[in-house]
Amino acid sequence: MCENKAIGIHALEEPTPRLKASELVDLPSELISLVVEYLPKDDLCTLRQLHNQRIASAIDTVFVSRSTIDQGNDSGEHSRMSFCHLVCRTTRTSLAYIKAVSGSRFAPRIRTLEIFIDLECIPKRPGTWPACMIATIYGLEARIFFKSLFQRMRAPSLDSLLRPGIFIDLWEIEYMGHDHTMDPVSYRSLLDELIHAALDEIQRLEHFSILGYTVSQWQSVLAETKTILQSITATPDLQTLTTLNLELEMYTDTTDCMLKKIGKIIGRNSNLNVLKLDAGPETHPYCKSNKHWVPLIWLLGSDPPFRLQTLEIDGLVASSTAPSLAHIIKTHSPSLRRLVLRNTNFGPLNTIRAFFEALAESEVRYYAWKMFLVHRAGSCSFLTSSHLVYEEVEVLASEVDIDTTPTYSLDTEWVNIIWQNVPLHKMSVWDDLRLKGDIKAAFRNVVMAMDCGAI
């Protein structure tokens, strides 16, 4: 035994033999592919620099799977691009790189596309002020301004002198800190061009994300949701998605057009297992009842061609004419592991008891919610952070009146409801880690609390 170990150690200490390019040329392509699997990345690059067509074609698959290109964009950030995973920002530089990669022979190997919002500012008077590297827009600091026939946006003022929602001509704010503007129409055109450039060439896209357009109303107007969804639905090859993550203003308080288009997209992707939808900024009036979510809810709850592992929705409005959330959970119960609901209108046909009963019978291991509105009951977000505690007490025979005391299955248990305050702006989370692997019991406790009248 010791002798074998010594031989093994000795073998590991021997220098790794170096291959010469000339030794690979005469090998079949299949063998070359097997050999280069064990070569470091530097050696792969060396082989490509030989400009030998036979070797280059044989090592393509391995080279593409390991290669990553880091390119800086116009705003000083980096667009991480690999031949199977594209992560880009909405800048002209990123668009040029996507066109280059999407139009290359490596396009068929692209599997993931993630598009993040990036705002490029330009000086109003070139040469007078240095251009900003990036304009980061957040919540209350966003200002929207219009001038003559051209809609333009001004980056957030550093001194925050103006209140949100005030409309004013640009000339009136030239004296305020930030002297840069941007054109939303041009920005939307750039975003549409970027999506077209990618989707027209990518044939087997598995992960698709558009992120950052629902942080506030400022960002939401920069994306023309209807045009974007039309581009996606018009891509016939987009039937291999496993993940769809969209943060776009869906205008669900006035129309169901956007959600119907999303239904068409996911309805033809039988391998979909992750669905994340953010339907608009947090100021979105999700508390107002409407039936615009009905088409998507029907698809999710009526035996869809896919089974989800992750479902995250922000801004969902339930309806009495669509399946309940409990029914959706039961439909995806064998596979569903993660459920996140933000700003949810828990409308008629939905009950807290049925909802948690469905969770208890499912395999969900992570559940989070924020602003869960129940009709005629106000916010029920506090339920997620409560639990039941059982304490055994001694019951004396002399204290028990058989004629007047009701019979319980467990007469020695008293129920103590512990309420923990969760701020409305924070997520309430239940998972196996927090509940020490007993998340099913936590779901059942809510059902028991409702049955006994504690909730």
mmCIF file with all atom_site columns, C-alpha atoms in Angstrom, residues 298-404:
data_model
loop_
_atom_site.group_PDB
_atom_site.id
_atom_site.type_symbol
_atom_site.label_atom_id
_atom_site.label_alt_id
_atom_site.label_comp_id
_atom_site.label_asym_id
_atom_site.label_entity_id
_atom_site.label_seq_id
_atom_site.pdbx_PDB_ins_code
_atom_site.Cartn_x
_atom_site.Cartn_y
_atom_site.Cartn_z
_atom_site.occupancy
_atom_site.B_iso_or_equiv
_atom_site.pdbx_formal_charge
_atom_site.auth_seq_id
_atom_site.auth_comp_id
_atom_site.auth_asym_id
_atom_site.auth_atom_id
_atom_site.pdbx_PDB_model_num
ATOM 1   C CA . TRP A 1 298 ? -54.145 30.900 -16.844 1.00 0.00 ? 298 TRP A CA 1
ATOM 2   C CA . LEU A 1 299 ? -51.040 29.767 -18.689 1.00 0.00 ? 299 LEU A CA 1
ATOM 3   C CA . LEU A 1 300 ? -49.091 29.181 -15.469 1.00 0.00 ? 300 LEU A CA 1
ATOM 4   C CA . GLY A 1 301 ? -51.935 27.342 -13.749 1.00 0.00 ? 301 GLY A CA 1
ATOM 5   C CA . SER A 1 302 ? -53.490 25.265 -16.531 1.00 0.00 ? 302 SER A CA 1
ATOM 6   C CA . ASP A 1 303 ? -50.964 22.548 -17.339 1.00 0.00 ? 303 ASP A CA 1
ATOM 7   C CA . PRO A 1 304 ? -48.314 24.595 -19.209 1.00 0.00 ? 304 PRO A CA 1
ATOM 8   C CA . PRO A 1 305 ? -45.717 22.801 -21.378 1.00 0.00 ? 305 PRO A CA 1
ATOM 9   C CA . PHE A 1 306 ? -43.021 23.567 -18.786 1.00 0.00 ? 306 PHE A CA 1
ATOM 10  C CA . ARG A 1 307 ? -42.518 23.068 -15.058 1.00 0.00 ? 307 ARG A CA 1
ATOM 11  C CA . LEU A 1 308 ? -40.867 25.864 -13.102 1.00 0.00 ? 308 LEU A CA 1
ATOM 12  C CA . GLN A 1 309 ? -38.154 25.536 -10.472 1.00 0.00 ? 309 GLN A CA 1
ATOM 13  C CA . THR A 1 310 ? -38.090 29.292 -9.759  1.00 0.00 ? 310 THR A CA 1
ATOM 14  C CA . LEU A 1 311 ? -40.979 31.753 -9.989  1.00 0.00 ? 311 LEU A CA 1
ATOM 15  C CA . GLU A 1 312 ? -40.474 35.427 -9.109  1.00 0.00 ? 312 GLU A CA 1
ATOM 16  C CA . ILE A 1 313 ? -43.124 38.045 -9.898  1.00 0.00 ? 313 ILE A CA 1
ATOM 17  C CA . ASP A 1 314 ? -43.309 41.712 -8.928  1.00 0.00 ? 314 ASP A CA 1
ATOM 18  C CA . GLY A 1 315 ? -46.660 43.467 -9.361  1.00 0.00 ? 315 GLY A CA 1
ATOM 19  C CA . LEU A 1 316 ? -48.967 40.460 -9.750  1.00 0.00 ? 316 LEU A CA 1
ATOM 20  C CA . VAL A 1 317 ? -52.705 41.158 -9.512  1.00 0.00 ? 317 VAL A CA 1
ATOM 21  C CA . ALA A 1 318 ? -54.810 38.037 -8.929  1.00 0.00 ? 318 ALA A CA 1
ATOM 22  C CA . SER A 1 319 ? -58.323 37.756 -10.330 1.00 0.00 ? 319 SER A CA 1
ATOM 23  C CA . SER A 1 320 ? -61.503 35.818 -9.652  1.00 0.00 ? 320 SER A CA 1
ATOM 24  C CA . THR A 1 321 ? -61.565 34.687 -13.298 1.00 0.00 ? 321 THR A CA 1
ATOM 25  C CA . ALA A 1 322 ? -58.140 33.018 -13.194 1.00 0.00 ? 322 ALA A CA 1
ATOM 26  C CA . PRO A 1 323 ? -56.595 30.121 -11.252 1.00 0.00 ? 323 PRO A CA 1
ATOM 27  C CA . SER A 1 324 ? -55.512 30.918 -7.714  1.00 0.00 ? 324 SER A CA 1
ATOM 28  C CA . LEU A 1 325 ? -51.884 31.149 -6.653  1.00 0.00 ? 325 LEU A CA 1
ATOM 29  C CA . ALA A 1 326 ? -52.417 27.949 -4.674  1.00 0.00 ? 326 ALA A CA 1
ATOM 30  C CA . HIS A 1 327 ? -53.409 26.203 -7.908  1.00 0.00 ? 327 HIS A CA 1
ATOM 31  C CA . ILE A 1 328 ? -50.277 27.487 -9.656  1.00 0.00 ? 328 ILE A CA 1
ATOM 32  C CA . ILE A 1 329 ? -48.130 26.149 -6.807  1.00 0.00 ? 329 ILE A CA 1
ATOM 33  C CA . LYS A 1 330 ? -49.818 22.745 -7.058  1.00 0.00 ? 330 LYS A CA 1
ATOM 34  C CA . THR A 1 331 ? -49.311 22.695 -10.833 1.00 0.00 ? 331 THR A CA 1
ATOM 35  C CA . HIS A 1 332 ? -45.551 23.187 -10.466 1.00 0.00 ? 332 HIS A CA 1
ATOM 36  C CA . SER A 1 333 ? -45.281 21.438 -7.095  1.00 0.00 ? 333 SER A CA 1
ATOM 37  C CA . PRO A 1 334 ? -42.956 18.557 -8.124  1.00 0.00 ? 334 PRO A CA 1
ATOM 38  C CA . SER A 1 335 ? -40.299 20.959 -9.421  1.00 0.00 ? 335 SER A CA 1
ATOM 39  C CA . LEU A 1 336 ? -40.896 24.332 -7.723  1.00 0.00 ? 336 LEU A CA 1
ATOM 40  C CA . ARG A 1 337 ? -38.136 25.172 -5.215  1.00 0.00 ? 337 ARG A CA 1
ATOM 41  C CA . ARG A 1 338 ? -38.092 28.978 -5.059  1.00 0.00 ? 338 ARG A CA 1
ATOM 42  C CA . LEU A 1 339 ? -41.052 31.373 -4.910  1.00 0.00 ? 339 LEU A CA 1
ATOM 43  C CA . VAL A 1 340 ? -40.732 35.165 -4.574  1.00 0.00 ? 340 VAL A CA 1
ATOM 44  C CA . LEU A 1 341 ? -43.732 37.514 -4.677  1.00 0.00 ? 341 LEU A CA 1
ATOM 45  C CA . ARG A 1 342 ? -43.390 41.294 -4.429  1.00 0.00 ? 342 ARG A CA 1
ATOM 46  C CA . ASN A 1 343 ? -46.215 43.814 -4.475  1.00 0.00 ? 343 ASN A CA 1
ATOM 47  C CA . THR A 1 344 ? -48.916 41.187 -4.870  1.00 0.00 ? 344 THR A CA 1
ATOM 48  C CA . ASN A 1 345 ? -52.657 41.835 -4.984  1.00 0.00 ? 345 ASN A CA 1
ATOM 49  C CA . PHE A 1 346 ? -54.096 38.690 -3.402  1.00 0.00 ? 346 PHE A CA 1
ATOM 50  C CA . GLY A 1 347 ? -57.527 38.995 -5.004  1.00 0.00 ? 347 GLY A CA 1
ATOM 51  C CA . PRO A 1 348 ? -60.730 36.926 -4.676  1.00 0.00 ? 348 PRO A CA 1
ATOM 52  C CA . LEU A 1 349 ? -60.621 33.125 -5.003  1.00 0.00 ? 349 LEU A CA 1
ATOM 53  C CA . ASN A 1 350 ? -57.280 33.280 -3.190  1.00 0.00 ? 350 ASN A CA 1
ATOM 54  C CA . THR A 1 351 ? -57.179 32.512 0.516   1.00 0.00 ? 351 THR A CA 1
ATOM 55  C CA . ILE A 1 352 ? -54.236 32.596 2.882   1.00 0.00 ? 352 ILE A CA 1
ATOM 56  C CA . ARG A 1 353 ? -55.105 29.117 4.144   1.00 0.00 ? 353 ARG A CA 1
ATOM 57  C CA . ALA A 1 354 ? -55.210 27.510 0.695   1.00 0.00 ? 354 ALA A CA 1
ATOM 58  C CA . PHE A 1 355 ? -52.038 29.326 -0.305  1.00 0.00 ? 355 PHE A CA 1
ATOM 59  C CA . PHE A 1 356 ? -49.980 28.087 2.660   1.00 0.00 ? 356 PHE A CA 1
ATOM 60  C CA . GLU A 1 357 ? -51.549 24.650 2.478   1.00 0.00 ? 357 GLU A CA 1
ATOM 61  C CA . ALA A 1 358 ? -50.313 24.394 -1.115  1.00 0.00 ? 358 ALA A CA 1
ATOM 62  C CA . LEU A 1 359 ? -46.859 25.547 0.002   1.00 0.00 ? 359 LEU A CA 1
ATOM 63  C CA . ALA A 1 360 ? -46.813 22.922 2.758   1.00 0.00 ? 360 ALA A CA 1
ATOM 64  C CA . GLU A 1 361 ? -47.601 20.192 0.235   1.00 0.00 ? 361 GLU A CA 1
ATOM 65  C CA . SER A 1 362 ? -44.996 21.413 -2.249  1.00 0.00 ? 362 SER A CA 1
ATOM 66  C CA . GLU A 1 363 ? -41.219 21.100 -2.368  1.00 0.00 ? 363 GLU A CA 1
ATOM 67  C CA . VAL A 1 364 ? -40.587 24.845 -2.033  1.00 0.00 ? 364 VAL A CA 1
ATOM 68  C CA . ARG A 1 365 ? -37.386 25.502 -0.088  1.00 0.00 ? 365 ARG A CA 1
ATOM 69  C CA . TYR A 1 366 ? -37.276 29.298 -0.367  1.00 0.00 ? 366 TYR A CA 1
ATOM 70  C CA . TYR A 1 367 ? -40.262 31.604 -0.062  1.00 0.00 ? 367 TYR A CA 1
ATOM 71  C CA . ALA A 1 368 ? -40.146 35.403 0.169   1.00 0.00 ? 368 ALA A CA 1
ATOM 72  C CA . TRP A 1 369 ? -42.710 38.167 -0.119  1.00 0.00 ? 369 TRP A CA 1
ATOM 73  C CA . LYS A 1 370 ? -43.168 41.897 0.304   1.00 0.00 ? 370 LYS A CA 1
ATOM 74  C CA . MET A 1 371 ? -46.383 43.935 0.300   1.00 0.00 ? 371 MET A CA 1
ATOM 75  C CA . PHE A 1 372 ? -48.841 41.043 0.099   1.00 0.00 ? 372 PHE A CA 1
ATOM 76  C CA . LEU A 1 373 ? -52.251 42.699 -0.040  1.00 0.00 ? 373 LEU A CA 1
ATOM 77  C CA . VAL A 1 374 ? -55.376 40.744 0.888   1.00 0.00 ? 374 VAL A CA 1
ATOM 78  C CA . HIS A 1 375 ? -58.813 42.167 0.136   1.00 0.00 ? 375 HIS A CA 1
ATOM 79  C CA . ARG A 1 376 ? -60.623 43.460 3.228   1.00 0.00 ? 376 ARG A CA 1
ATOM 80  C CA . ALA A 1 377 ? -57.718 42.420 5.416   1.00 0.00 ? 377 ALA A CA 1
ATOM 81  C CA . GLY A 1 378 ? -54.963 44.921 4.669   1.00 0.00 ? 378 GLY A CA 1
ATOM 82  C CA . SER A 1 379 ? -51.343 43.840 4.438   1.00 0.00 ? 379 SER A CA 1
ATOM 83  C CA . CYS A 1 380 ? -50.525 40.321 5.580   1.00 0.00 ? 380 CYS A CA 1
ATOM 84  C CA . SER A 1 381 ? -46.762 40.503 5.215   1.00 0.00 ? 381 SER A CA 1
ATOM 85  C CA . PHE A 1 382 ? -46.421 40.003 8.987   1.00 0.00 ? 382 PHE A CA 1
ATOM 86  C CA . LEU A 1 383 ? -47.594 36.402 8.619   1.00 0.00 ? 383 LEU A CA 1
ATOM 87  C CA . THR A 1 384 ? -44.325 35.348 7.050   1.00 0.00 ? 384 THR A CA 1
ATOM 88  C CA . SER A 1 385 ? -42.334 36.136 10.165  1.00 0.00 ? 385 SER A CA 1
ATOM 89  C CA . SER A 1 386 ? -44.578 34.489 12.738  1.00 0.00 ? 386 SER A CA 1
ATOM 90  C CA . HIS A 1 387 ? -44.383 30.960 14.039  1.00 0.00 ? 387 HIS A CA 1
ATOM 91  C CA . LEU A 1 388 ? -46.087 28.748 16.580  1.00 0.00 ? 388 LEU A CA 1
ATOM 92  C CA . VAL A 1 389 ? -44.472 27.638 19.815  1.00 0.00 ? 389 VAL A CA 1
ATOM 93  C CA . TYR A 1 390 ? -45.837 24.672 21.749  1.00 0.00 ? 390 TYR A CA 1
ATOM 94  C CA . GLU A 1 391 ? -45.322 24.446 25.505  1.00 0.00 ? 391 GLU A CA 1
ATOM 95  C CA . GLU A 1 392 ? -46.193 21.350 27.492  1.00 0.00 ? 392 GLU A CA 1
ATOM 96  C CA . VAL A 1 393 ? -48.125 22.115 30.686  1.00 0.00 ? 393 VAL A CA 1
ATOM 97  C CA . GLU A 1 394 ? -49.369 19.851 33.415  1.00 0.00 ? 394 GLU A CA 1
ATOM 98  C CA . VAL A 1 395 ? -53.164 19.588 33.571  1.00 0.00 ? 395 VAL A CA 1
ATOM 99  C CA . LEU A 1 396 ? -54.498 18.431 36.977  1.00 0.00 ? 396 LEU A CA 1
ATOM 100 C CA . ALA A 1 397 ? -57.395 15.968 36.949  1.00 0.00 ? 397 ALA A CA 1
ATOM 101 C CA . SER A 1 398 ? -59.300 18.120 39.483  1.00 0.00 ? 398 SER A CA 1
ATOM 102 C CA . GLU A 1 399 ? -59.223 21.034 37.023  1.00 0.00 ? 399 GLU A CA 1
ATOM 103 C CA . VAL A 1 400 ? -60.823 19.091 34.213  1.00 0.00 ? 400 VAL A CA 1
ATOM 104 C CA . ASP A 1 401 ? -64.609 19.066 33.898  1.00 0.00 ? 401 ASP A CA 1
ATOM 105 C CA . ILE A 1 402 ? -65.424 16.233 31.526  1.00 0.00 ? 402 ILE A CA 1
ATOM 106 C CA . ASP A 1 403 ? -68.891 17.589 30.787  1.00 0.00 ? 403 ASP A CA 1
ATOM 107 C CA . THR A 1 404 ? -67.810 21.125 29.823  1.00 0.00 ? 404 THR A CA 1
#
